Amino acid sequence: MKDFVSLFWQPLKLDVNVFEVQRTSPDAFKRAFLVVVVVGLLVGLFAGGLTFGDAYLAPDPQASRKAALEAMRPFLENMPPETRTYIQEGMNLGFKIHQIIRADRNKFLVNRLLESVGLWLTSPIGYLAAIIPFTLLVLLIARLLGGRASLPGMLGCTLLAVTPHLLDPIGILLGAIPFCGACLGGIVGLITFIWSIVIYVVAVAMANSFSYARGVAAILIGLAVSVVGPTLLMLLFVILMFVVGILAGGSTS
Amino acid sequence: MNIVSTFFNALFLREDAYVRMRDRDRGLLKGLIVIILLALLVSVLALVGDMIEVATGPDLGQIRDAVWQYMINSSWWKEIPPAGQKQAQQMFELGWSMSPLFGAPNPVGKAFDLVVRPVIWLADWLIFGVIAFVLARFAFKGEGRLPVFLGVLALAVTPQVFQLLQILPGVEIDGLLLNLWSLCCAYLAIKVCFGLSVARSFWVTIVTWLLALIPFFLISGFFTAIVSGVQMILSGLPK
């Protein structure tokens, strides 16, 4: 248990020993996965709780409709009549759908509760989906740059970059403060983001047994490929469609 | 319990799990059972999840009617000629029938998955397995037997275990993550069964995946078309 808890604190302190152990452990990926699950469930508890709380405390449809009409009145009064009609018709549709969704409050709350539980349980998957695909690309590039990481070793080290996200609940709570909340939440988010990147660089370097400079290079090349790659594919697709269009046009004329 | 521990060790990319599966008696049969059981379990839980969503969610028929009423009573609808209104109605019906693609619950479609999902997973497994076997044995001079390899390759289905979360309404699992994770499992299966180096195992995995894309799409497309057609026929039946 003590070893498992150290998987949370040691990456945060940029203690390289944890990555040394993870690099060679046969259970590296499983241990790092469990770290992601714990962090994800903790953050997801807040996100899911807030989602359900919003639904529970939401005003009834009539009150929402009144508030929305009141908020739109200054804009509607200054619009040309035809535009005002279109917007009012669209708003009425929105109110009608809102009423249908909230028709049975108990059913609505049960649905939102189940969705919040789903959001909670799938939070770790969000982190995995953000890290694993990119890490596989970086692993390929790192191997080309002389790295020696194994697949489970690389994943076992880089997934530990999720540990700064233990601060996310603080960011979420600060974000709820009126006026300055968004700013404070944003600062916490920025700290988390930068801290994660630093841990990720160290993880890549330690997993591959090479320098931090090569680690940064592998990551930057990976970023370039992940941005440029899809753009190039899209361009190739457009060119292909263009050529097919010309050939099809030529065959029918 | 032994197959369960092999299953989870394979999920977490422990090479010894793949070695154990390779050396197991009747590995092919066990692999086949793992694929079918997991496919059925995922399909059942996804169906239950959609039924829960229908039971607790808003009445989609009422929402559909509200949108249709909005359209035909709008000021702009009256400006469209009758032929255009008929076309707009057809587009509306078609768009609404595609709502399951955008997350609307579809218990009928999910019921079909009880048959379709295991068939697609088995077909994908065989297609990938045969192509990888041919490449690894003949192009890259690996050593291994097809039945043994297929048994180990069945462990590539382990990441799909996260789809069991679909019992909760509205849950969507990232397909790219599961596919890449499965590819990593397939890479280990190839490495262990054919005794290839890291680089050769990587190339066999990637080339196999590329070559298998077309048959994968054809098979998925075929079953999607059949299921959609049957659903459209059923939705046209008098209530």
CSV table of C-alpha atoms in Angstrom, one decimal:
chain,number,residue,atom,x,y,z
A,1,MET,CA,0.0,0.0,0.0
A,2,LYS,CA,2.8,2.4,0.9
A,3,ASP,CA,4.4,1.7,-2.5
A,4,PHE,CA,1.2,2.4,-4.2
A,5,VAL,CA,0.7,5.7,-2.4
A,6,SER,CA,4.2,6.7,-3.3
A,7,LEU,CA,3.1,6.5,-7.0
A,8,PHE,CA,1.1,9.7,-6.3
A,9,TRP,CA,3.6,11.8,-4.4
A,10,GLN,CA,6.9,10.9,-6.0
A,11,PRO,CA,6.0,12.0,-9.5
A,12,LEU,CA,4.7,15.3,-8.0
A,13,LYS,CA,8.1,15.9,-6.4
A,14,LEU,CA,9.8,14.8,-9.8
A,15,ASP,CA,11.5,12.0,-7.9
A,16,VAL,CA,13.2,10.0,-10.7
A,17,ASN,CA,13.4,6.8,-8.6
A,18,VAL,CA,9.7,6.2,-9.1
A,19,PHE,CA,10.2,6.2,-12.9
A,20,GLU,CA,13.2,3.9,-12.6
A,21,VAL,CA,11.1,1.4,-10.8
A,22,GLN,CA,8.2,1.8,-13.2
A,23,ARG,CA,10.5,1.4,-16.2
A,24,THR,CA,11.4,-2.2,-15.3
A,25,SER,CA,8.4,-3.4,-13.3
A,26,PRO,CA,6.3,-6.0,-15.1
A,27,ASP,CA,3.2,-4.5,-13.4
A,28,ALA,CA,4.1,-0.9,-14.4
A,29,PHE,CA,1.1,-0.4,-16.6
A,30,LYS,CA,-1.3,-1.9,-14.1
A,31,ARG,CA,0.0,0.3,-11.2
A,32,ALA,CA,-0.1,3.5,-13.3
A,33,PHE,CA,-3.6,2.6,-14.5
A,34,LEU,CA,-4.8,2.3,-10.9
A,35,VAL,CA,-3.3,5.7,-10.2
A,36,VAL,CA,-5.3,7.1,-13.1
A,37,VAL,CA,-8.4,5.4,-11.8
A,38,VAL,CA,-8.0,6.9,-8.4
A,39,VAL,CA,-7.3,10.4,-9.7
A,40,GLY,CA,-10.1,10.1,-12.3
A,41,LEU,CA,-12.7,8.9,-9.8
A,42,LEU,CA,-11.8,11.7,-7.3
A,43,VAL,CA,-12.1,14.4,-10.0
A,44,GLY,CA,-15.1,12.7,-11.5
A,45,LEU,CA,-16.9,12.7,-8.1
A,46,PHE,CA,-16.8,16.5,-8.1
A,47,ALA,CA,-17.8,16.8,-11.8
A,48,GLY,CA,-20.6,14.2,-11.5
A,49,GLY,CA,-21.8,15.7,-8.2
A,50,LEU,CA,-21.9,19.2,-9.7
A,51,THR,CA,-23.9,17.9,-12.7
A,52,PHE,CA,-26.4,16.2,-10.5
A,53,GLY,CA,-26.5,19.3,-8.2
A,54,ASP,CA,-27.2,21.6,-11.1
A,55,ALA,CA,-30.1,19.4,-12.2
A,56,TYR,CA,-31.5,19.1,-8.6
A,57,LEU,CA,-31.4,22.8,-8.0
A,58,ALA,CA,-32.5,23.9,-11.4
A,59,PRO,CA,-35.6,26.1,-11.4
A,60,ASP,CA,-38.8,24.7,-12.9
A,61,PRO,CA,-39.5,25.2,-16.6
A,62,GLN,CA,-42.0,28.1,-16.1
A,63,ALA,CA,-39.5,30.0,-14.0
A,64,SER,CA,-36.7,29.3,-16.5
A,65,ARG,CA,-38.9,30.5,-19.4
A,66,LYS,CA,-39.7,33.7,-17.6
A,67,ALA,CA,-36.1,34.4,-16.8
A,68,ALA,CA,-35.0,33.7,-20.4
A,69,LEU,CA,-37.7,36.0,-21.9
A,70,GLU,CA,-36.7,38.7,-19.5
A,71,ALA,CA,-33.0,38.4,-20.4
A,72,MET,CA,-33.8,38.4,-24.2
A,73,ARG,CA,-36.3,41.3,-24.0
A,74,PRO,CA,-33.8,44.2,-24.6
A,75,PHE,CA,-32.4,42.4,-27.7
A,76,LEU,CA,-35.8,41.4,-29.1
A,77,GLU,CA,-37.2,44.9,-28.8
A,78,ASN,CA,-34.4,46.3,-31.0
A,79,MET,CA,-34.7,43.6,-33.8
A,80,PRO,CA,-36.6,43.9,-37.1
A,81,PRO,CA,-40.1,42.2,-36.7
A,82,GLU,CA,-39.3,39.3,-39.0
A,83,THR,CA,-36.1,38.4,-37.2
A,84,ARG,CA,-37.9,38.8,-33.9
A,85,THR,CA,-40.6,36.3,-35.0
A,86,TYR,CA,-38.0,33.7,-36.1
A,87,ILE,CA,-36.2,34.0,-32.8
A,88,GLN,CA,-39.4,33.9,-30.7
A,89,GLU,CA,-40.6,30.8,-32.6
A,90,GLY,CA,-37.2,29.1,-31.9
A,91,MET,CA,-37.3,30.1,-28.2
A,92,ASN,CA,-40.8,28.6,-27.9
A,93,LEU,CA,-39.6,25.3,-29.3
A,94,GLY,CA,-36.7,25.3,-26.8
A,95,PHE,CA,-39.2,26.0,-23.9
A,96,LYS,CA,-41.5,23.2,-25.2
A,97,ILE,CA,-38.6,20.7,-25.3
A,98,HIS,CA,-37.4,21.8,-21.8
A,99,GLN,CA,-41.0,21.2,-20.5
A,100,ILE,CA,-41.1,17.7,-22.0
A,101,ILE,CA,-37.7,16.8,-20.5
A,102,ARG,CA,-38.8,18.1,-17.1
A,103,ALA,CA,-42.4,16.9,-17.2
A,104,ASP,CA,-41.8,14.2,-14.5
A,105,ARG,CA,-39.3,15.6,-12.0
A,106,ASN,CA,-38.6,12.3,-10.3
A,107,LYS,CA,-37.9,10.5,-13.6
A,108,PHE,CA,-35.7,13.5,-14.7
A,109,LEU,CA,-33.7,13.3,-11.5
A,110,VAL,CA,-33.2,9.6,-11.7
A,111,ASN,CA,-31.9,10.0,-15.3
A,112,ARG,CA,-29.6,12.8,-14.3
A,113,LEU,CA,-28.3,10.7,-11.3
A,114,LEU,CA,-27.5,7.8,-13.5
A,115,GLU,CA,-25.8,10.1,-16.0
A,116,SER,CA,-23.8,11.6,-13.2
A,117,VAL,CA,-22.7,8.2,-12.0
A,118,GLY,CA,-21.7,7.4,-15.6
A,119,LEU,CA,-19.7,10.6,-15.8
A,120,TRP,CA,-18.0,9.7,-12.5
A,121,LEU,CA,-17.1,6.2,-13.5
A,122,THR,CA,-15.8,7.2,-17.0
A,123,SER,CA,-13.7,10.1,-15.8
A,124,PRO,CA,-10.5,7.9,-15.6
A,125,ILE,CA,-11.2,6.8,-19.2
A,126,GLY,CA,-11.0,10.5,-20.3
A,127,TYR,CA,-7.5,10.7,-18.9
A,128,LEU,CA,-6.5,7.4,-20.5
A,129,ALA,CA,-7.9,8.6,-23.8
A,130,ALA,CA,-5.9,11.8,-23.6
A,131,ILE,CA,-2.5,10.2,-22.7
A,132,ILE,CA,-2.3,6.7,-24.2
A,133,PRO,CA,-2.7,7.5,-28.0
A,134,PHE,CA,-0.2,10.3,-27.8
A,135,THR,CA,2.2,8.3,-25.7
A,136,LEU,CA,2.2,5.5,-28.3
A,137,LEU,CA,3.2,8.0,-30.9
A,138,VAL,CA,5.9,9.5,-28.7
A,139,LEU,CA,7.2,5.9,-28.0
A,140,LEU,CA,7.6,5.3,-31.7
A,141,ILE,CA,9.5,8.5,-32.1
A,142,ALA,CA,11.6,8.0,-29.0
A,143,ARG,CA,12.6,4.5,-30.2
A,144,LEU,CA,13.8,6.2,-33.5
A,145,LEU,CA,15.8,8.7,-31.4
A,146,GLY,CA,17.5,5.8,-29.6
A,147,GLY,CA,15.2,5.2,-26.7
A,148,ARG,CA,14.9,1.8,-25.1
A,149,ALA,CA,11.5,1.9,-23.5
A,150,SER,CA,9.2,-1.1,-23.5
A,151,LEU,CA,5.5,-0.7,-24.2
A,152,PRO,CA,4.3,-1.3,-20.6
A,153,GLY,CA,7.3,0.6,-19.2
A,154,MET,CA,6.5,3.7,-21.3
A,155,LEU,CA,2.8,3.7,-20.4
A,156,GLY,CA,3.6,2.9,-16.8
A,157,CYS,CA,5.8,6.0,-16.6
A,158,THR,CA,3.8,8.5,-18.6
A,159,LEU,CA,0.4,7.8,-17.1
A,160,LEU,CA,1.9,9.1,-13.8
A,161,ALA,CA,1.7,12.6,-15.4
A,162,VAL,CA,-1.9,12.6,-14.4
A,163,THR,CA,-1.1,13.0,-10.6
A,164,PRO,CA,-1.2,16.9,-10.6
A,165,HIS,CA,-4.9,16.5,-11.6
A,166,LEU,CA,-5.4,15.8,-7.9
A,167,LEU,CA,-5.7,19.6,-7.8
A,168,ASP,CA,-8.6,19.7,-10.2
A,169,PRO,CA,-11.3,19.5,-7.5
A,170,ILE,CA,-9.8,22.6,-6.0
A,171,GLY,CA,-10.0,24.3,-9.4
A,172,ILE,CA,-13.6,23.2,-9.7
A,173,LEU,CA,-14.5,24.5,-6.3
A,174,LEU,CA,-12.7,27.8,-6.8
A,175,GLY,CA,-14.4,28.2,-10.2
A,176,ALA,CA,-17.8,28.3,-8.4
A,177,ILE,CA,-16.9,31.5,-6.5
A,178,PRO,CA,-18.7,34.5,-8.0
A,179,PHE,CA,-16.8,37.1,-10.1
A,180,CYS,CA,-13.2,35.9,-9.5
A,181,GLY,CA,-13.9,32.2,-9.6
A,182,ALA,CA,-13.2,31.7,-13.3
A,183,CYS,CA,-9.8,33.4,-12.9
A,184,LEU,CA,-8.8,31.4,-9.8
A,185,GLY,CA,-10.0,28.1,-11.4
A,186,GLY,CA,-8.0,29.0,-14.5
A,187,ILE,CA,-4.8,29.6,-12.5
A,188,VAL,CA,-5.1,26.2,-10.8
A,189,GLY,CA,-5.8,24.6,-14.2
A,190,LEU,CA,-2.7,26.3,-15.7
A,191,ILE,CA,-0.5,25.1,-12.8
A,192,THR,CA,-1.9,21.5,-13.2
A,193,PHE,CA,-1.3,21.6,-16.9
A,194,ILE,CA,2.4,22.8,-16.7
A,195,TRP,CA,3.2,20.4,-13.8
A,196,SER,CA,1.8,17.5,-15.9
A,197,ILE,CA,3.9,18.4,-18.9
A,198,VAL,CA,7.0,18.6,-16.8
A,199,ILE,CA,6.3,15.2,-15.2
A,200,TYR,CA,5.6,13.8,-18.7
A,201,VAL,CA,8.9,15.0,-20.0
A,202,VAL,CA,10.7,13.4,-17.1
A,203,ALA,CA,8.7,10.2,-17.6
A,204,VAL,CA,9.6,9.9,-21.3
A,205,ALA,CA,13.3,10.5,-20.6
A,206,MET,CA,13.4,8.0,-17.8
A,207,ALA,CA,11.4,5.3,-19.5
A,208,ASN,CA,13.7,5.6,-22.6
A,209,SER,CA,16.9,6.0,-20.6
A,210,PHE,CA,17.9,9.1,-22.5
A,211,SER,CA,18.4,12.8,-21.8
A,212,TYR,CA,15.6,15.3,-21.1
A,213,ALA,CA,16.5,17.1,-24.3
A,214,ARG,CA,15.7,14.0,-26.3
A,215,GLY,CA,12.5,13.6,-24.3
A,216,VAL,CA,11.4,17.1,-25.2
A,217,ALA,CA,12.4,16.4,-28.9
A,218,ALA,CA,10.3,13.2,-29.0
A,219,ILE,CA,7.3,15.0,-27.5
A,220,LEU,CA,7.6,18.0,-29.8
A,221,ILE,CA,7.9,15.8,-32.9
A,222,GLY,CA,4.9,13.8,-31.6
A,223,LEU,CA,2.9,17.1,-31.3
A,224,ALA,CA,3.9,18.2,-34.8
A,225,VAL,CA,2.9,14.8,-36.2
A,226,SER,CA,-0.4,14.7,-34.4
A,227,VAL,CA,-1.3,18.2,-35.7
A,228,VAL,CA,0.1,18.0,-39.2
A,229,GLY,CA,-0.8,14.4,-39.8
A,230,PRO,CA,-4.6,14.7,-39.8
A,231,THR,CA,-4.3,18.0,-41.8
A,232,LEU,CA,-2.2,16.2,-44.5
A,233,LEU,CA,-4.6,13.3,-44.6
A,234,MET,CA,-7.5,15.7,-45.0
A,235,LEU,CA,-5.6,17.5,-47.8
A,236,LEU,CA,-4.9,14.1,-49.5
A,237,PHE,CA,-8.6,13.2,-49.2
A,238,VAL,CA,-9.7,16.5,-50.8
A,239,ILE,CA,-7.2,16.0,-53.7
A,240,LEU,CA,-8.5,12.5,-54.1
A,241,MET,CA,-12.1,13.6,-54.2
A,242,PHE,CA,-11.2,16.4,-56.7
A,243,VAL,CA,-9.5,13.9,-59.0
A,244,VAL,CA,-12.4,11.4,-58.7
A,245,GLY,CA,-14.8,14.3,-59.6
A,246,ILE,CA,-12.8,15.2,-62.6
A,247,LEU,CA,-12.6,11.6,-63.8
A,248,ALA,CA,-16.3,11.1,-63.3
A,249,GLY,CA,-17.1,14.3,-65.1
A,250,GLY,CA,-14.8,13.3,-67.9
A,251,SER,CA,-16.4,9.9,-68.3
A,252,THR,CA,-19.9,11.3,-68.6
A,253,SER,CA,-19.1,14.0,-71.1
B,1,MET,CA,-9.9,-18.0,-12.1
B,2,ASN,CA,-6.8,-18.8,-14.1
B,3,ILE,CA,-8.3,-17.5,-17.4
B,4,VAL,CA,-9.6,-14.5,-15.5
B,5,SER,CA,-6.1,-13.6,-14.2
B,6,THR,CA,-4.7,-14.2,-17.7
B,7,PHE,CA,-7.4,-11.9,-19.1
B,8,PHE,CA,-6.5,-9.0,-16.8
B,9,ASN,CA,-2.8,-9.5,-17.0
B,10,ALA,CA,-3.1,-9.4,-20.8
B,11,LEU,CA,-5.2,-6.2,-20.5
B,12,PHE,CA,-2.3,-4.6,-18.6
B,13,LEU,CA,0.2,-5.8,-21.3
B,14,ARG,CA,2.1,-8.3,-19.2
B,15,GLU,CA,4.0,-10.5,-21.6
B,16,ASP,CA,3.8,-13.5,-19.4
B,17,ALA,CA,0.0,-13.6,-19.8
B,18,TYR,CA,0.5,-14.0,-23.6
B,19,VAL,CA,3.1,-16.7,-23.0
B,20,ARG,CA,0.8,-18.6,-20.7
B,21,MET,CA,-2.0,-18.4,-23.3
B,22,ARG,CA,0.4,-19.6,-26.0
B,23,ASP,CA,1.4,-22.6,-23.9
B,24,ARG,CA,-2.1,-23.5,-22.7
B,25,ASP,CA,-4.0,-26.5,-24.0
B,26,ARG,CA,-6.9,-25.8,-26.3
B,27,GLY,CA,-5.9,-22.1,-26.3
B,28,LEU,CA,-7.9,-21.5,-29.5
B,29,LEU,CA,-11.1,-22.8,-27.9
B,30,LYS,CA,-10.5,-20.7,-24.8
B,31,GLY,CA,-9.8,-17.7,-26.9
B,32,LEU,CA,-13.0,-18.2,-28.9
B,33,ILE,CA,-15.0,-18.5,-25.7
B,34,VAL,CA,-13.5,-15.3,-24.3
B,35,ILE,CA,-14.4,-13.3,-27.4
B,36,ILE,CA,-18.0,-14.7,-27.6
B,37,LEU,CA,-18.7,-14.3,-23.8
B,38,LEU,CA,-17.3,-10.7,-23.7
B,39,ALA,CA,-19.2,-9.7,-26.9
B,40,LEU,CA,-22.5,-11.1,-25.4
B,41,LEU,CA,-21.9,-9.5,-22.0
B,42,VAL,CA,-21.2,-6.1,-23.6
B,43,SER,CA,-24.3,-6.4,-25.8
B,44,VAL,CA,-26.5,-7.4,-22.9
B,45,LEU,CA,-25.3,-4.5,-20.7
B,46,ALA,CA,-25.6,-2.0,-23.6
B,47,LEU,CA,-29.1,-3.2,-24.2
B,48,VAL,CA,-30.0,-2.8,-20.5
B,49,GLY,CA,-28.4,0.6,-20.5
B,50,ASP,CA,-30.5,1.8,-23.4
B,51,MET,CA,-33.7,0.4,-21.8
B,52,ILE,CA,-32.8,2.3,-18.6
B,53,GLU,CA,-32.3,5.4,-20.7
B,54,VAL,CA,-35.7,5.0,-22.4
B,55,ALA,CA,-37.4,4.3,-19.0
B,56,THR,CA,-35.8,7.4,-17.3
B,57,GLY,CA,-35.3,9.7,-20.2
B,58,PRO,CA,-37.8,12.2,-21.9
B,59,ASP,CA,-40.3,10.9,-24.4
B,60,LEU,CA,-38.5,11.3,-27.7
B,61,GLY,CA,-41.8,10.9,-29.6
B,62,GLN,CA,-43.1,14.0,-27.9
B,63,ILE,CA,-39.9,15.9,-28.7
B,64,ARG,CA,-40.1,14.8,-32.3
B,65,ASP,CA,-43.7,16.0,-32.5
B,66,ALA,CA,-42.8,19.3,-30.9
B,67,VAL,CA,-40.1,19.9,-33.5
B,68,TRP,CA,-42.4,18.9,-36.3
B,69,GLN,CA,-45.1,21.2,-35.1
B,70,TYR,CA,-42.6,24.1,-34.8
B,71,MET,CA,-41.6,23.5,-38.4
B,72,ILE,CA,-45.0,23.4,-40.0
B,73,ASN,CA,-46.3,26.3,-37.9
B,74,SER,CA,-43.3,28.5,-38.5
B,75,SER,CA,-43.6,31.7,-40.6
B,76,TRP,CA,-40.9,30.4,-43.1
B,77,TRP,CA,-42.7,27.1,-43.7
B,78,LYS,CA,-45.6,28.8,-45.4
B,79,GLU,CA,-43.1,30.3,-47.9
B,80,ILE,CA,-41.9,26.9,-49.1
B,81,PRO,CA,-43.8,25.4,-52.1
B,82,PRO,CA,-45.7,22.1,-51.5
B,83,ALA,CA,-43.1,20.0,-53.3
B,84,GLY,CA,-40.4,21.5,-51.1
B,85,GLN,CA,-42.5,20.9,-48.0
B,86,LYS,CA,-42.8,17.2,-48.9
B,87,GLN,CA,-39.1,17.0,-49.4
B,88,ALA,CA,-38.4,18.8,-46.1
B,89,GLN,CA,-40.7,16.3,-44.4
B,90,GLN,CA,-38.8,13.3,-45.9
B,91,MET,CA,-35.5,14.9,-44.8
B,92,PHE,CA,-36.9,15.4,-41.3
B,93,GLU,CA,-38.0,11.7,-41.1
B,94,LEU,CA,-34.6,10.6,-42.4
B,95,GLY,CA,-32.7,12.8,-40.0
B,96,TRP,CA,-34.8,11.6,-37.1
B,97,SER,CA,-34.3,7.9,-38.0
B,98,MET,CA,-30.6,8.6,-37.7
B,99,SER,CA,-30.8,9.9,-34.2
B,100,PRO,CA,-29.3,6.7,-32.6
B,101,LEU,CA,-26.1,7.7,-34.4
B,102,PHE,CA,-26.0,10.8,-32.3
B,103,GLY,CA,-26.6,9.1,-29.0
B,104,ALA,CA,-30.3,8.6,-28.8
B,105,PRO,CA,-31.2,5.3,-27.1
B,106,ASN,CA,-32.0,2.4,-29.5
B,107,PRO,CA,-33.0,-0.8,-27.7
B,108,VAL,CA,-34.0,-2.5,-30.9
B,109,GLY,CA,-30.6,-1.9,-32.5
B,110,LYS,CA,-28.9,-3.0,-29.3
B,111,ALA,CA,-31.0,-6.2,-29.3
B,112,PHE,CA,-29.7,-7.0,-32.8
B,113,ASP,CA,-26.2,-6.5,-31.4
B,114,LEU,CA,-26.6,-9.6,-29.3
B,115,VAL,CA,-26.1,-11.5,-32.6
B,116,VAL,CA,-24.2,-8.9,-34.7
B,117,ARG,CA,-21.5,-8.0,-32.2
B,118,PRO,CA,-20.1,-11.5,-31.6
B,119,VAL,CA,-20.1,-12.2,-35.3
B,120,ILE,CA,-18.2,-8.9,-36.1
B,121,TRP,CA,-15.7,-9.5,-33.3
B,122,LEU,CA,-15.1,-13.1,-34.5
B,123,ALA,CA,-14.8,-12.0,-38.1
B,124,ASP,CA,-12.3,-9.2,-37.2
B,125,TRP,CA,-10.3,-11.7,-35.0
B,126,LEU,CA,-10.1,-14.2,-37.9
B,127,ILE,CA,-9.3,-11.6,-40.6
B,128,PHE,CA,-6.6,-9.9,-38.4
B,129,GLY,CA,-5.2,-13.3,-37.3
B,130,VAL,CA,-4.9,-14.8,-40.8
B,131,ILE,CA,-3.3,-11.7,-42.3
B,132,ALA,CA,-0.9,-11.4,-39.4
B,133,PHE,CA,0.0,-15.1,-39.5
B,134,VAL,CA,0.8,-14.9,-43.3
B,135,LEU,CA,2.9,-11.8,-42.8
B,136,ALA,CA,4.7,-13.0,-39.7
B,137,ARG,CA,5.4,-16.5,-41.0
B,138,PHE,CA,6.2,-15.8,-44.7
B,139,ALA,CA,7.3,-12.2,-44.9
B,140,PHE,CA,9.2,-11.9,-41.6
B,141,LYS,CA,10.2,-15.6,-41.2
B,142,GLY,CA,8.6,-16.0,-37.8
B,143,GLU,CA,7.8,-19.4,-36.3
B,144,GLY,CA,4.4,-20.2,-35.0
B,145,ARG,CA,1.2,-22.1,-35.7
B,146,LEU,CA,-2.1,-20.4,-36.7
B,147,PRO,CA,-4.4,-22.1,-34.1
B,148,VAL,CA,-2.0,-21.2,-31.3
B,149,PHE,CA,-1.6,-17.7,-32.5
B,150,LEU,CA,-5.4,-17.2,-32.8
B,151,GLY,CA,-5.8,-18.3,-29.3
B,152,VAL,CA,-3.3,-15.7,-28.0
B,153,LEU,CA,-4.7,-13.0,-30.4
B,154,ALA,CA,-8.1,-13.5,-28.7
B,155,LEU,CA,-6.5,-11.6,-25.7
B,156,ALA,CA,-6.6,-8.5,-27.9
B,157,VAL,CA,-10.3,-8.2,-27.1
B,158,THR,CA,-9.6,-7.5,-23.4
B,159,PRO,CA,-9.7,-3.7,-23.6
B,160,GLN,CA,-13.4,-4.0,-24.8
B,161,VAL,CA,-14.2,-4.8,-21.1
B,162,PHE,CA,-14.6,-1.1,-20.5
B,163,GLN,CA,-17.7,-1.2,-22.8
B,164,LEU,CA,-19.4,-2.9,-19.9
B,165,LEU,CA,-19.9,0.6,-18.5
B,166,GLN,CA,-22.6,1.1,-21.2
B,167,ILE,CA,-25.0,-0.3,-18.6
B,168,LEU,CA,-25.2,3.3,-17.4
B,169,PRO,CA,-27.3,5.6,-19.7
B,170,GLY,CA,-25.4,8.0,-21.9
B,171,VAL,CA,-22.0,6.5,-21.4
B,172,GLU,CA,-19.8,6.6,-24.5
B,173,ILE,CA,-16.4,4.9,-24.5
B,174,ASP,CA,-13.6,6.4,-26.6
B,175,GLY,CA,-13.2,4.0,-29.6
B,176,LEU,CA,-9.7,5.2,-30.5
B,177,LEU,CA,-8.4,4.4,-27.0
B,178,LEU,CA,-9.9,0.8,-27.1
B,179,ASN,CA,-8.7,0.2,-30.7
B,180,LEU,CA,-5.1,1.3,-29.9
B,181,TRP,CA,-5.1,-0.6,-26.7
B,182,SER,CA,-6.3,-3.7,-28.6
B,183,LEU,CA,-3.5,-3.1,-31.2
B,184,CYS,CA,-1.0,-3.1,-28.4
B,185,CYS,CA,-2.3,-6.4,-27.2
B,186,ALA,CA,-2.1,-7.8,-30.7
B,187,TYR,CA,1.5,-6.6,-31.0
B,188,LEU,CA,2.4,-8.6,-27.9
B,189,ALA,CA,0.5,-11.7,-29.2
B,190,ILE,CA,2.5,-11.5,-32.4
B,191,LYS,CA,5.8,-10.9,-30.6
B,192,VAL,CA,5.2,-13.9,-28.3
B,193,CYS,CA,3.8,-16.4,-30.8
B,194,PHE,CA,6.3,-15.8,-33.6
B,195,GLY,CA,9.4,-15.0,-31.7
B,196,LEU,CA,10.0,-11.8,-33.7
B,197,SER,CA,12.0,-8.8,-32.6
B,198,VAL,CA,10.3,-5.6,-31.4
B,199,ALA,CA,10.7,-3.8,-34.7
B,200,ARG,CA,9.4,-6.8,-36.8
B,201,SER,CA,6.5,-7.4,-34.4
B,202,PHE,CA,5.6,-3.7,-34.8
B,203,TRP,CA,5.7,-3.8,-38.6
B,204,VAL,CA,3.6,-7.0,-38.7
B,205,THR,CA,1.0,-5.3,-36.4
B,206,ILE,CA,0.8,-2.1,-38.4
B,207,VAL,CA,0.8,-3.6,-41.9
B,208,THR,CA,-1.8,-6.2,-40.8
B,209,TRP,CA,-4.0,-3.4,-39.4
B,210,LEU,CA,-3.8,-1.4,-42.6
B,211,LEU,CA,-4.5,-4.5,-44.8
B,212,ALA,CA,-7.4,-5.5,-42.6
B,213,LEU,CA,-9.1,-2.0,-42.7
B,214,ILE,CA,-11.0,-2.7,-45.9
B,215,PRO,CA,-12.6,-6.0,-44.9
B,216,PHE,CA,-13.3,-4.5,-41.4
B,217,PHE,CA,-15.2,-1.7,-42.9
B,218,LEU,CA,-17.0,-3.9,-45.4
B,219,ILE,CA,-18.2,-6.3,-42.7
B,220,SER,CA,-19.3,-3.6,-40.3
B,221,GLY,CA,-21.0,-1.7,-43.1
B,222,PHE,CA,-22.8,-4.9,-44.2
B,223,PHE,CA,-24.2,-5.6,-40.8
B,224,THR,CA,-25.1,-2.0,-40.1
B,225,ALA,CA,-27.0,-1.8,-43.4
B,226,ILE,CA,-28.9,-5.0,-42.6
B,227,VAL,CA,-29.8,-4.0,-39.0
B,228,SER,CA,-30.8,-0.5,-40.2
B,229,GLY,CA,-33.0,-2.0,-42.9
B,230,VAL,CA,-34.7,-4.3,-40.5
B,231,GLN,CA,-35.3,-1.5,-38.0
B,232,MET,CA,-36.8,0.7,-40.7
B,233,ILE,CA,-39.1,-2.1,-41.7
B,234,LEU,CA,-40.1,-2.7,-38.1
B,235,SER,CA,-40.7,1.0,-37.5
B,236,GLY,CA,-43.0,1.0,-40.5
B,237,LEU,CA,-45.2,-1.8,-39.0
B,238,PRO,CA,-48.6,-0.7,-37.7
B,239,LYS,CA,-48.7,-0.3,-33.9
